[in-house]
Tab-separated table of C-alpha atoms in Angstrom:
chain	number	residue	atom	x	y	z
A	1	UNK	CA	2.058	-2.251	0.603
A	2	UNK	CA	1.178	-5.302	2.741
A	3	UNK	CA	1.414	-5.270	6.535
A	4	UNK	CA	2.688	-7.808	8.685
A	5	UNK	CA	0.021	-10.541	9.595
A	6	UNK	CA	-0.756	-11.824	13.011
A	7	UNK	CA	-2.820	-15.018	13.024
A	8	UNK	CA	-4.902	-15.943	16.503
A	9	UNK	CA	-4.975	-19.657	16.590
A	10	UNK	CA	-6.101	-22.329	19.148
A	11	UNK	CA	-9.004	-24.681	20.005
A	12	UNK	CA	-12.596	-23.768	19.693
A	13	UNK	CA	-14.096	-21.562	22.623
A	14	UNK	CA	-10.795	-20.217	23.914
A	15	UNK	CA	-11.537	-16.469	23.395
A	16	UNK	CA	-9.808	-15.915	20.007
A	17	UNK	CA	-12.712	-13.791	18.597
A	18	UNK	CA	-13.074	-11.808	21.742
A	19	UNK	CA	-9.229	-10.880	21.654
A	20	UNK	CA	-9.523	-10.286	18.048
A	21	UNK	CA	-12.369	-7.649	18.505
A	22	UNK	CA	-10.474	-6.295	21.476
A	23	UNK	CA	-7.309	-5.614	19.312
A	24	UNK	CA	-9.084	-4.110	16.348
A	25	UNK	CA	-11.321	-1.999	18.595
A	26	UNK	CA	-14.459	-3.147	17.051
A	27	UNK	CA	-16.907	-5.931	17.179
A	28	UNK	CA	-16.421	-7.695	14.020
A	29	UNK	CA	-16.124	-11.224	15.010
A	30	UNK	CA	-19.351	-12.921	16.437
A	31	UNK	CA	-18.649	-13.679	20.059
A	32	UNK	CA	-20.819	-16.617	21.277
A	33	UNK	CA	-20.127	-19.116	23.828
A	34	UNK	CA	-20.382	-21.879	21.327
A	35	UNK	CA	-17.495	-23.810	19.915
A	36	UNK	CA	-17.087	-23.316	16.031
A	37	UNK	CA	-18.885	-19.927	15.614
A	38	UNK	CA	-16.066	-18.353	13.793
A	39	UNK	CA	-15.872	-20.650	10.677
A	40	UNK	CA	-13.695	-18.454	8.246
A	41	UNK	CA	-10.789	-16.209	8.451
A	42	UNK	CA	-11.739	-12.708	9.613
A	43	UNK	CA	-9.556	-9.751	8.966
A	44	UNK	CA	-8.763	-6.609	10.834
A	45	UNK	CA	-6.309	-3.895	11.507
A	46	UNK	CA	-4.431	-3.197	14.586
A	47	UNK	CA	-1.856	-0.545	15.570
A	48	UNK	CA	0.850	-0.774	18.413
A	49	UNK	CA	3.891	1.601	18.897
A	50	UNK	CA	3.367	2.926	15.542
A	51	UNK	CA	3.337	-0.596	13.826
A	52	UNK	CA	0.216	-1.109	11.799
A	53	UNK	CA	-0.671	-5.111	11.461
A	54	UNK	CA	-3.256	-7.110	9.947
A	55	UNK	CA	-5.055	-9.526	12.493
A	56	UNK	CA	-6.650	-12.732	11.282
A	57	UNK	CA	-8.960	-14.367	13.659
A	58	UNK	CA	-9.563	-18.086	12.663
A	59	UNK	CA	-12.062	-20.924	13.458
A	60	UNK	CA	-10.989	-23.299	16.339
A	61	UNK	CA	-8.653	-26.188	15.469
A	62	UNK	CA	-9.666	-29.660	16.295
A	63	UNK	CA	-6.716	-31.538	15.367
A	64	UNK	CA	-8.463	-34.932	15.140
A	65	UNK	CA	-12.107	-34.612	13.916
A	66	UNK	CA	-14.195	-36.308	11.165
A	67	UNK	CA	-16.826	-33.533	11.122
A	68	UNK	CA	-16.692	-31.912	7.626
A	69	UNK	CA	-17.206	-28.436	9.218
A	70	UNK	CA	-14.473	-28.706	11.792
A	71	UNK	CA	-12.138	-29.967	8.878
A	72	UNK	CA	-12.782	-26.941	6.916
A	73	UNK	CA	-12.207	-24.786	9.918
A	74	UNK	CA	-8.821	-26.329	10.271
A	75	UNK	CA	-8.004	-25.822	6.752
A	76	UNK	CA	-8.757	-22.026	7.304
A	77	UNK	CA	-6.416	-21.902	10.382
A	78	UNK	CA	-3.576	-23.809	8.293
A	79	UNK	CA	-3.836	-21.067	5.658
A	80	UNK	CA	-3.612	-18.341	8.240
A	81	UNK	CA	-0.634	-19.936	9.760
A	82	UNK	CA	1.124	-20.249	6.554
A	83	UNK	CA	0.787	-16.414	5.613
A	84	UNK	CA	1.135	-15.237	9.326
A	85	UNK	CA	4.513	-13.344	10.422
A	86	UNK	CA	3.534	-14.187	14.020
A	87	UNK	CA	1.117	-16.679	15.547
A	88	UNK	CA	-0.643	-15.996	18.741
A	89	UNK	CA	-1.533	-19.356	20.366
A	90	UNK	CA	-4.574	-18.963	22.751
A	91	UNK	CA	-5.249	-21.702	25.415
A	92	UNK	CA	-7.846	-21.444	28.114
A	93	UNK	CA	-6.857	-21.655	31.910
A	94	UNK	CA	-10.261	-22.822	32.946
A	95	UNK	CA	-10.196	-25.748	30.896
A	96	UNK	CA	-6.535	-26.539	31.660
A	97	UNK	CA	-3.971	-28.119	29.462
A	98	UNK	CA	-5.669	-30.852	27.261
A	99	UNK	CA	-4.485	-32.903	24.481
A	100	UNK	CA	-5.661	-30.864	21.781
A	101	UNK	CA	-3.589	-27.954	22.999
A	102	UNK	CA	-0.302	-30.304	22.917
A	103	UNK	CA	-1.430	-31.369	19.132
A	104	UNK	CA	-1.544	-27.811	18.163
A	105	UNK	CA	1.513	-26.858	19.655
A	106	UNK	CA	3.344	-29.528	17.721
A	107	UNK	CA	1.641	-28.240	14.402
A	108	UNK	CA	2.757	-24.938	15.185
A	109	UNK	CA	6.199	-25.686	15.925
A	110	UNK	CA	6.330	-27.408	12.438
A	111	UNK	CA	5.410	-24.183	10.790
A	112	UNK	CA	8.665	-22.578	11.722
A	113	UNK	CA	6.920	-19.255	12.591
A	114	UNK	CA	7.353	-17.315	15.678
A	115	UNK	CA	4.702	-18.448	18.113
A	116	UNK	CA	3.383	-16.407	21.401
A	117	UNK	CA	1.671	-18.643	23.838
A	118	UNK	CA	-1.228	-16.952	25.720
A	119	UNK	CA	-3.207	-18.200	28.561
A	120	UNK	CA	-6.603	-16.843	28.495
A	121	UNK	CA	-9.492	-16.345	30.884
A	122	UNK	CA	-6.928	-15.463	33.777
A	123	UNK	CA	-9.847	-12.895	34.782
A	124	UNK	CA	-8.718	-12.049	38.385
A	125	UNK	CA	-6.472	-9.560	38.953
A	126	UNK	CA	-3.205	-10.466	40.723
A	127	UNK	CA	-1.300	-13.837	40.681
A	128	UNK	CA	-2.561	-16.252	37.869
A	129	UNK	CA	-4.433	-19.190	39.010
A	130	UNK	CA	-2.404	-22.662	39.638
A	131	UNK	CA	-3.666	-24.116	36.169
A	132	UNK	CA	-1.644	-21.399	34.428
A	133	UNK	CA	1.611	-23.088	35.126
A	134	UNK	CA	0.602	-26.387	33.430
A	135	UNK	CA	1.197	-24.728	30.122
A	136	UNK	CA	4.762	-24.457	30.587
A	137	UNK	CA	4.864	-28.190	29.636
A	138	UNK	CA	4.554	-26.919	26.027
A	139	UNK	CA	8.070	-25.912	26.098
A	140	UNK	CA	7.992	-22.497	24.856
A	141	UNK	CA	11.182	-20.335	25.666
A	142	UNK	CA	9.136	-17.303	26.753
A	143	UNK	CA	6.810	-17.746	29.619
A	144	UNK	CA	3.049	-17.813	28.571
A	145	UNK	CA	1.377	-14.458	28.516
A	146	UNK	CA	-1.449	-14.134	31.109
A	147	UNK	CA	-4.314	-12.788	29.215
A	148	UNK	CA	-7.897	-11.719	29.729
A	149	UNK	CA	-9.537	-11.002	26.502
A	150	UNK	CA	-12.747	-10.340	27.959
A	151	UNK	CA	-11.235	-7.278	30.272
A	152	UNK	CA	-8.313	-6.568	27.918
A	153	UNK	CA	-5.664	-7.180	30.537
A	154	UNK	CA	-2.460	-8.590	29.125
A	155	UNK	CA	-2.961	-7.363	25.462
A	156	UNK	CA	-0.131	-4.731	25.954
A	157	UNK	CA	2.344	-7.591	26.924
A	158	UNK	CA	0.871	-9.663	24.108
A	159	UNK	CA	1.422	-6.715	21.498
A	160	UNK	CA	4.898	-5.839	22.959
A	161	UNK	CA	5.711	-9.735	22.201
A	162	UNK	CA	4.425	-9.555	18.591
A	163	UNK	CA	6.153	-6.474	17.881
A	164	UNK	CA	9.491	-7.988	19.129
A	165	UNK	CA	9.050	-10.792	16.795
A	166	UNK	CA	8.232	-8.971	13.524
A	167	UNK	CA	10.786	-8.279	11.092
A	168	UNK	CA	12.583	-4.931	11.521
A	169	UNK	CA	10.948	-2.127	9.738
A	170	UNK	CA	14.009	-1.742	7.502
A	171	UNK	CA	13.627	-5.503	6.593
A	172	UNK	CA	9.860	-4.762	5.907
A	173	UNK	CA	10.598	-1.671	3.706
A	174	UNK	CA	12.957	-3.591	1.687
A	175	UNK	CA	10.599	-6.335	1.036
A	176	UNK	CA	7.933	-3.904	0.430
A	177	UNK	CA	10.033	-2.299	-2.470
A	178	UNK	CA	8.838	-5.233	-4.497
A	179	UNK	CA	5.376	-5.084	-6.224
A	180	UNK	CA	3.609	-8.207	-5.547
A	181	UNK	CA	1.800	-9.992	-8.459
A	182	UNK	CA	-0.642	-12.591	-7.998
A	183	UNK	CA	-1.142	-14.852	-11.249
A	184	UNK	CA	-4.709	-16.041	-11.200
A	185	UNK	CA	-7.000	-17.875	-13.667
A	186	UNK	CA	-8.539	-21.040	-14.486
A	187	UNK	CA	-6.612	-24.271	-14.313
A	188	UNK	CA	-4.585	-24.831	-17.564
A	189	UNK	CA	-4.810	-21.298	-18.730
A	190	UNK	CA	-0.987	-20.944	-18.679
A	191	UNK	CA	-0.353	-19.386	-15.399
A	192	UNK	CA	2.863	-21.435	-14.719
A	193	UNK	CA	4.098	-21.243	-18.117
A	194	UNK	CA	3.633	-17.458	-18.066
A	195	UNK	CA	5.880	-17.295	-14.963
A	196	UNK	CA	8.429	-19.661	-16.539
A	197	UNK	CA	8.626	-17.444	-19.527
A	198	UNK	CA	9.240	-14.467	-17.344
A	199	UNK	CA	11.733	-16.169	-15.222
A	200	UNK	CA	13.611	-17.857	-18.050
A	201	UNK	CA	13.423	-21.220	-16.407
A	202	UNK	CA	10.978	-24.086	-15.772
A	203	UNK	CA	10.808	-23.470	-12.166
A	204	UNK	CA	7.237	-24.201	-12.070
A	205	UNK	CA	5.599	-27.789	-12.945
A	206	UNK	CA	3.977	-27.290	-16.241
A	207	UNK	CA	1.858	-30.009	-17.300
A	208	UNK	CA	-1.342	-30.375	-19.538
A	209	UNK	CA	-3.189	-31.756	-16.541
A	210	UNK	CA	-5.418	-29.042	-15.092
A	211	UNK	CA	-4.662	-28.351	-11.387
A	212	UNK	CA	-0.947	-29.172	-11.305
A	213	UNK	CA	-0.061	-26.201	-9.231
A	214	UNK	CA	-1.310	-26.945	-5.926
A	215	UNK	CA	0.184	-24.312	-3.695
A	216	UNK	CA	0.716	-20.489	-4.273
A	217	UNK	CA	4.528	-20.090	-4.875
A	218	UNK	CA	6.511	-16.827	-4.545
A	219	UNK	CA	9.318	-15.989	-6.628
A	220	UNK	CA	11.514	-12.920	-6.730
A	221	UNK	CA	12.439	-11.323	-10.046
A	222	UNK	CA	14.378	-8.178	-10.792
A	223	UNK	CA	14.420	-6.925	-14.419
A	224	UNK	CA	14.814	-3.498	-16.135
A	225	UNK	CA	11.230	-2.512	-15.032
A	226	UNK	CA	11.705	-2.992	-11.362
A	227	UNK	CA	11.639	-5.443	-8.530
A	228	UNK	CA	8.718	-7.707	-8.306
A	229	UNK	CA	7.333	-11.023	-6.365
A	230	UNK	CA	5.427	-13.381	-8.567
A	231	UNK	CA	2.818	-15.324	-6.642
A	232	UNK	CA	1.813	-18.515	-8.814
A	233	UNK	CA	-1.562	-19.897	-7.588
A	234	UNK	CA	-3.511	-23.147	-8.134
A	235	UNK	CA	-6.207	-22.596	-10.749
A	236	UNK	CA	-9.524	-22.014	-9.241
A	237	UNK	CA	-12.079	-24.552	-10.236
A	238	UNK	CA	-15.714	-24.326	-10.321
A	239	UNK	CA	-17.266	-24.907	-6.773
A	240	UNK	CA	-19.171	-27.980	-8.056
A	241	UNK	CA	-15.649	-29.584	-8.965
A	242	UNK	CA	-14.102	-28.550	-5.615
A	243	UNK	CA	-14.580	-31.605	-3.451
A	244	UNK	CA	-11.469	-33.011	-2.349
A	245	UNK	CA	-9.348	-31.610	0.712
A	246	UNK	CA	-6.523	-30.520	-1.534
A	247	UNK	CA	-8.716	-28.605	-4.251
A	248	UNK	CA	-10.488	-26.743	-1.502
A	249	UNK	CA	-7.115	-26.011	0.005
A	250	UNK	CA	-5.980	-24.612	-3.426
A	251	UNK	CA	-9.049	-22.426	-3.627
A	252	UNK	CA	-8.378	-20.760	-0.176
A	253	UNK	CA	-4.744	-20.182	-1.035
A	254	UNK	CA	-5.818	-18.408	-4.384
A	255	UNK	CA	-7.903	-16.029	-2.499
A	256	UNK	CA	-5.146	-15.416	-0.049
A	257	UNK	CA	-2.595	-14.686	-2.953
A	258	UNK	CA	-5.008	-11.941	-4.247
A	259	UNK	CA	-5.457	-10.484	-0.712
A	260	UNK	CA	-1.663	-10.002	-0.197
A	261	UNK	CA	-0.937	-8.923	-3.924
A	262	UNK	CA	-0.505	-5.442	-5.225
A	263	UNK	CA	-1.483	-6.223	-8.626
A	264	UNK	CA	-2.946	-9.192	-10.467
A	265	UNK	CA	-2.512	-10.870	-13.716
A	266	UNK	CA	-5.825	-12.516	-14.902
A	267	UNK	CA	-4.729	-15.138	-17.370
A	268	UNK	CA	-7.587	-16.052	-19.723
A	269	UNK	CA	-6.992	-18.875	-22.281
A	270	UNK	CA	-7.550	-17.428	-25.970
A	271	UNK	CA	-8.372	-20.795	-27.281
A	272	UNK	CA	-11.564	-21.051	-24.889
A	273	UNK	CA	-12.354	-17.248	-24.772
A	274	UNK	CA	-13.841	-15.521	-21.669
A	275	UNK	CA	-16.024	-18.068	-19.638
A	276	UNK	CA	-18.173	-17.702	-16.530
A	277	UNK	CA	-15.557	-18.871	-14.382
A	278	UNK	CA	-12.986	-16.233	-15.757
A	279	UNK	CA	-15.666	-13.690	-14.722
A	280	UNK	CA	-15.940	-15.300	-11.130
A	281	UNK	CA	-12.097	-15.131	-10.710
A	282	UNK	CA	-11.982	-11.372	-11.784
A	283	UNK	CA	-14.572	-10.699	-9.411
A	284	UNK	CA	-12.160	-11.637	-6.729
A	285	UNK	CA	-9.526	-9.431	-7.578
A	286	UNK	CA	-12.136	-6.603	-8.424
A	287	UNK	CA	-13.976	-7.043	-5.041
A	288	UNK	CA	-10.564	-7.092	-3.156
A	289	UNK	CA	-9.660	-3.649	-4.523
A	290	UNK	CA	-6.765	-4.962	-6.580
A	291	UNK	CA	-5.331	-3.575	-9.827
A	292	UNK	CA	-5.614	-6.054	-12.633
A	293	UNK	CA	-4.145	-6.850	-16.073
A	294	UNK	CA	-6.118	-9.207	-18.424
A	295	UNK	CA	-3.556	-11.284	-19.984
A	296	UNK	CA	-4.883	-13.201	-23.061
A	297	UNK	CA	-2.698	-16.225	-23.257
A	298	UNK	CA	-2.107	-18.770	-26.173
A	299	UNK	CA	-2.442	-15.897	-28.795
A	300	UNK	CA	-0.327	-17.927	-30.851
A	301	UNK	CA	-2.799	-20.724	-31.243
A	302	UNK	CA	-5.717	-18.509	-32.484
A	303	UNK	CA	-6.374	-18.142	-36.262
A	304	UNK	CA	-6.612	-14.406	-36.755
A	305	UNK	CA	-8.100	-11.954	-39.333
A	306	UNK	CA	-8.252	-8.261	-39.080
A	307	UNK	CA	-11.045	-7.981	-36.657
A	308	UNK	CA	-9.956	-10.885	-34.369
A	309	UNK	CA	-8.333	-8.465	-31.417
A	310	UNK	CA	-11.204	-6.142	-31.365
A	311	UNK	CA	-13.825	-9.229	-31.196
A	312	UNK	CA	-11.757	-10.620	-28.167
A	313	UNK	CA	-11.812	-7.185	-26.719
A	314	UNK	CA	-15.406	-6.595	-26.985
A	315	UNK	CA	-16.302	-10.093	-25.720
A	316	UNK	CA	-14.132	-9.730	-22.532
A	317	UNK	CA	-15.334	-6.204	-21.597
A	318	UNK	CA	-18.818	-7.180	-22.380
A	319	UNK	CA	-18.461	-9.987	-19.665
A	320	UNK	CA	-16.324	-7.926	-17.239
A	321	UNK	CA	-18.466	-4.866	-17.431
A	322	UNK	CA	-17.297	-3.945	-13.970
A	323	UNK	CA	-13.643	-4.182	-14.983
A	324	UNK	CA	-13.313	-1.967	-18.012
A	325	UNK	CA	-10.439	-0.042	-16.300
A	326	UNK	CA	-8.364	-3.142	-16.474
A	327	UNK	CA	-5.929	-3.189	-19.535
A	328	UNK	CA	-5.950	-6.035	-21.877
A	329	UNK	CA	-2.854	-7.687	-23.689
A	330	UNK	CA	-2.619	-10.639	-25.915
A	331	UNK	CA	0.462	-12.769	-25.362
A	332	UNK	CA	1.985	-16.131	-25.627
A	333	UNK	CA	3.741	-17.703	-22.759
A	334	UNK	CA	4.905	-20.431	-25.161
A	335	UNK	CA	6.720	-17.994	-27.678
A	336	UNK	CA	7.225	-15.065	-25.398
A	337	UNK	CA	5.275	-12.651	-27.596
A	338	UNK	CA	4.507	-9.473	-25.640
A	339	UNK	CA	5.218	-11.038	-22.299
A	340	UNK	CA	7.808	-8.329	-21.495
A	341	UNK	CA	5.176	-5.415	-22.060
A	342	UNK	CA	3.160	-6.911	-18.920
A	343	UNK	CA	5.425	-5.041	-16.612
A	344	UNK	CA	4.830	-1.556	-17.960
A	345	UNK	CA	1.288	-2.044	-17.407
A	346	UNK	CA	1.870	-3.353	-13.834
A	347	UNK	CA	4.039	-0.452	-13.042
A	348	UNK	CA	1.219	1.973	-14.370
A	349	UNK	CA	-1.718	0.128	-12.618
A	350	UNK	CA	0.391	0.132	-9.237
A	351	UNK	CA	1.139	3.854	-9.706
A	352	UNK	CA	-2.243	4.797	-10.261
A	353	UNK	CA	-3.653	2.458	-7.400
A	354	UNK	CA	-1.408	4.563	-4.950
A	355	UNK	CA	-2.417	7.903	-6.577
A	356	UNK	CA	-3.498	10.507	-3.997
A	357	UNK	CA	-5.415	13.747	-5.371
A	358	UNK	CA	-5.551	16.958	-3.403
A	359	UNK	CA	-8.924	17.995	-1.831
A	360	UNK	CA	-8.741	21.291	-3.741
A	361	UNK	CA	-8.348	19.570	-7.317
A	362	UNK	CA	-10.961	16.955	-6.419
A	363	UNK	CA	-13.549	19.611	-5.629
A	364	UNK	CA	-12.676	21.768	-8.850
A	365	UNK	CA	-13.327	18.638	-10.829
A	366	UNK	CA	-16.479	17.821	-8.979
A	367	UNK	CA	-17.894	21.504	-9.471
A	368	UNK	CA	-17.349	21.246	-13.204
A	369	UNK	CA	-19.120	17.776	-13.476
A	370	UNK	CA	-22.088	19.187	-11.595
A	371	UNK	CA	-22.303	22.125	-14.118
A	372	UNK	CA	-22.128	19.736	-17.035
A	373	UNK	CA	-24.545	17.362	-15.616
A	374	UNK	CA	-26.869	18.671	-12.891
A	375	UNK	CA	-27.312	16.098	-9.910
A	376	UNK	CA	-30.491	14.244	-9.878
A	377	UNK	CA	-33.727	15.238	-8.160
A	378	UNK	CA	-36.814	13.140	-6.862
A	379	UNK	CA	-40.233	14.441	-5.967
A	380	UNK	CA	-39.094	17.936	-6.017
A	381	UNK	CA	-36.214	17.298	-3.784
A	382	UNK	CA	-32.675	17.840	-5.590
A	383	UNK	CA	-29.404	16.164	-4.541
A	384	UNK	CA	-27.022	18.563	-3.048
A	385	UNK	CA	-23.310	17.760	-3.068
A	386	UNK	CA	-21.154	19.608	-0.795
A	387	UNK	CA	-17.639	18.301	-1.208
A	388	UNK	CA	-15.515	15.250	-2.005
A	389	UNK	CA	-12.139	14.107	-0.389
A	390	UNK	CA	-9.793	11.205	-0.769
A	391	UNK	CA	-9.404	8.912	2.253
A	392	UNK	CA	-7.021	6.272	1.247
A	393	UNK	CA	-5.290	4.636	-1.575
A	394	UNK	CA	-4.718	1.034	-2.734
A	395	UNK	CA	-7.422	1.175	-4.140
A	396	UNK	CA	-8.048	5.091	-4.421
A	397	UNK	CA	-11.190	5.618	-1.980
A	398	UNK	CA	-13.193	8.997	-2.238
A	399	UNK	CA	-15.917	10.174	0.221
A	400	UNK	CA	-18.585	12.500	-1.325
A	401	UNK	CA	-20.749	14.327	1.273
A	402	UNK	CA	-24.392	15.226	0.075
A	403	UNK	CA	-27.540	16.170	1.491
A	404	UNK	CA	-29.514	13.009	1.136
A	405	UNK	CA	-27.751	9.440	0.153
A	406	UNK	CA	-31.053	8.279	-1.268
A	407	UNK	CA	-30.997	10.781	-4.041
A	408	UNK	CA	-27.334	9.891	-5.181
A	409	UNK	CA	-28.390	7.501	-7.972
A	410	UNK	CA	-26.089	4.738	-9.035
A	411	UNK	CA	-25.884	6.418	-12.627
A	412	UNK	CA	-24.755	9.556	-11.253
A	413	UNK	CA	-22.122	7.791	-8.993
A	414	UNK	CA	-20.780	6.248	-12.253
A	415	UNK	CA	-20.759	9.483	-13.864
A	416	UNK	CA	-18.607	10.837	-11.245
A	417	UNK	CA	-16.370	7.935	-11.364
A	418	UNK	CA	-15.742	8.205	-14.991
A	419	UNK	CA	-15.135	11.982	-14.640
A	420	UNK	CA	-12.475	11.016	-12.167
A	421	UNK	CA	-10.922	8.531	-14.525
A	422	UNK	CA	-10.847	10.707	-17.311
A	423	UNK	CA	-9.362	13.688	-15.520
A	424	UNK	CA	-6.866	11.843	-13.251
A	425	UNK	CA	-6.384	8.542	-15.248
A	426	UNK	CA	-6.947	5.759	-12.801
A	427	UNK	CA	-6.412	3.052	-15.568
A	428	UNK	CA	-5.709	-0.242	-14.161
A	429	UNK	CA	-7.067	0.114	-10.755
A	430	UNK	CA	-10.591	0.152	-9.235
A	431	UNK	CA	-11.895	3.068	-7.337
A	432	UNK	CA	-14.149	3.141	-4.508
A	433	UNK	CA	-16.632	6.028	-3.998
A	434	UNK	CA	-18.474	6.133	-0.656
A	435	UNK	CA	-21.647	8.452	-0.245
A	436	UNK	CA	-22.350	10.056	3.056
A	437	UNK	CA	-24.882	12.459	4.260
A	438	UNK	CA	-23.165	15.515	5.942
A	439	UNK	CA	-23.165	14.983	9.775
A	440	UNK	CA	-22.393	11.208	9.322
A	441	UNK	CA	-19.487	9.766	11.273
């Protein structure tokens, strides 16, 4: 289930990426003394006092700029702010309080999110420099946290403040009882109509004009199948058509919706069939490791004969050859045909994405698979597979230890994956198989 999200924001070159790397314990963000190096949102995980959090590093915010790259960086930061549970607002004591800091503070206050103000680059031990006290002008209730992201001093105080501002674990568990479903697809495929049919109301704006839904909208629904949160997203257009600010924002919002979902509905327009753009959108869900249901909408508008369904099925899985694990269902948001059946598929896909298999059972299956099909060899050297273990869920991820990674051909990896799917039934969810040589970390 989703972890609380912490967004690190501020002007360029105040030390956000250095703090990010310190918190997640690895050098994932590029750290360079040039404003604007971090252009996109970068994600990592952090744990403090038993609470696991997702940390987002963002590009620096220039509140007033005509530079296209800086505008794009601001959009990325805005998305991080919207999705965050707590915002860490970083400033630079060496630069002092500047006009852009004040503008960012106003923007953050409008967000309504908890904000923790940090004054970075206080590198000397002891009393903070005189310039630190300038930042009290920003008017936050709590004193700014004295921080040195370079040396790591003050990070404990920062994380304590973050935990204090997070929802309680009880509230988090109650929210995590819901399966989050991102409804994705091209503009005008019928995503909002599908949600309206599920909800039994016209909560979403439905229009024949493609791209009417600009934002990602969350709606809770409880039914006989369980508790869910539906995330409606703006249709994802082809890149060539994404040229205005609002459309770029919508694409980023859709990506974020997939990232925080537990399951995705990929809505395909039956009147158009599977398209290249559908393939790209499906790839977002697949690469993010999300279970997916392929919902072929507007089935009522199709002239059918005895082979129509199989023809559609063949075309879709030919195009989405990497996603044959995803069940396909034909439906009509307009008439309600088979819409209720979606939730049984959601529950199954989600259950399978959370499935954990014991190491003993895995290795029994692995041995039998190796007996049926011998591991490959190359130039007289045979692949030796020692054992397999599952390391995580959502999606299920397995590590196989062997003598030589180079000998583990893609075809044999696919054979092992298909064997796991046959024996344990991972329908609906992607699974990851990582190959390591014994002795690797």
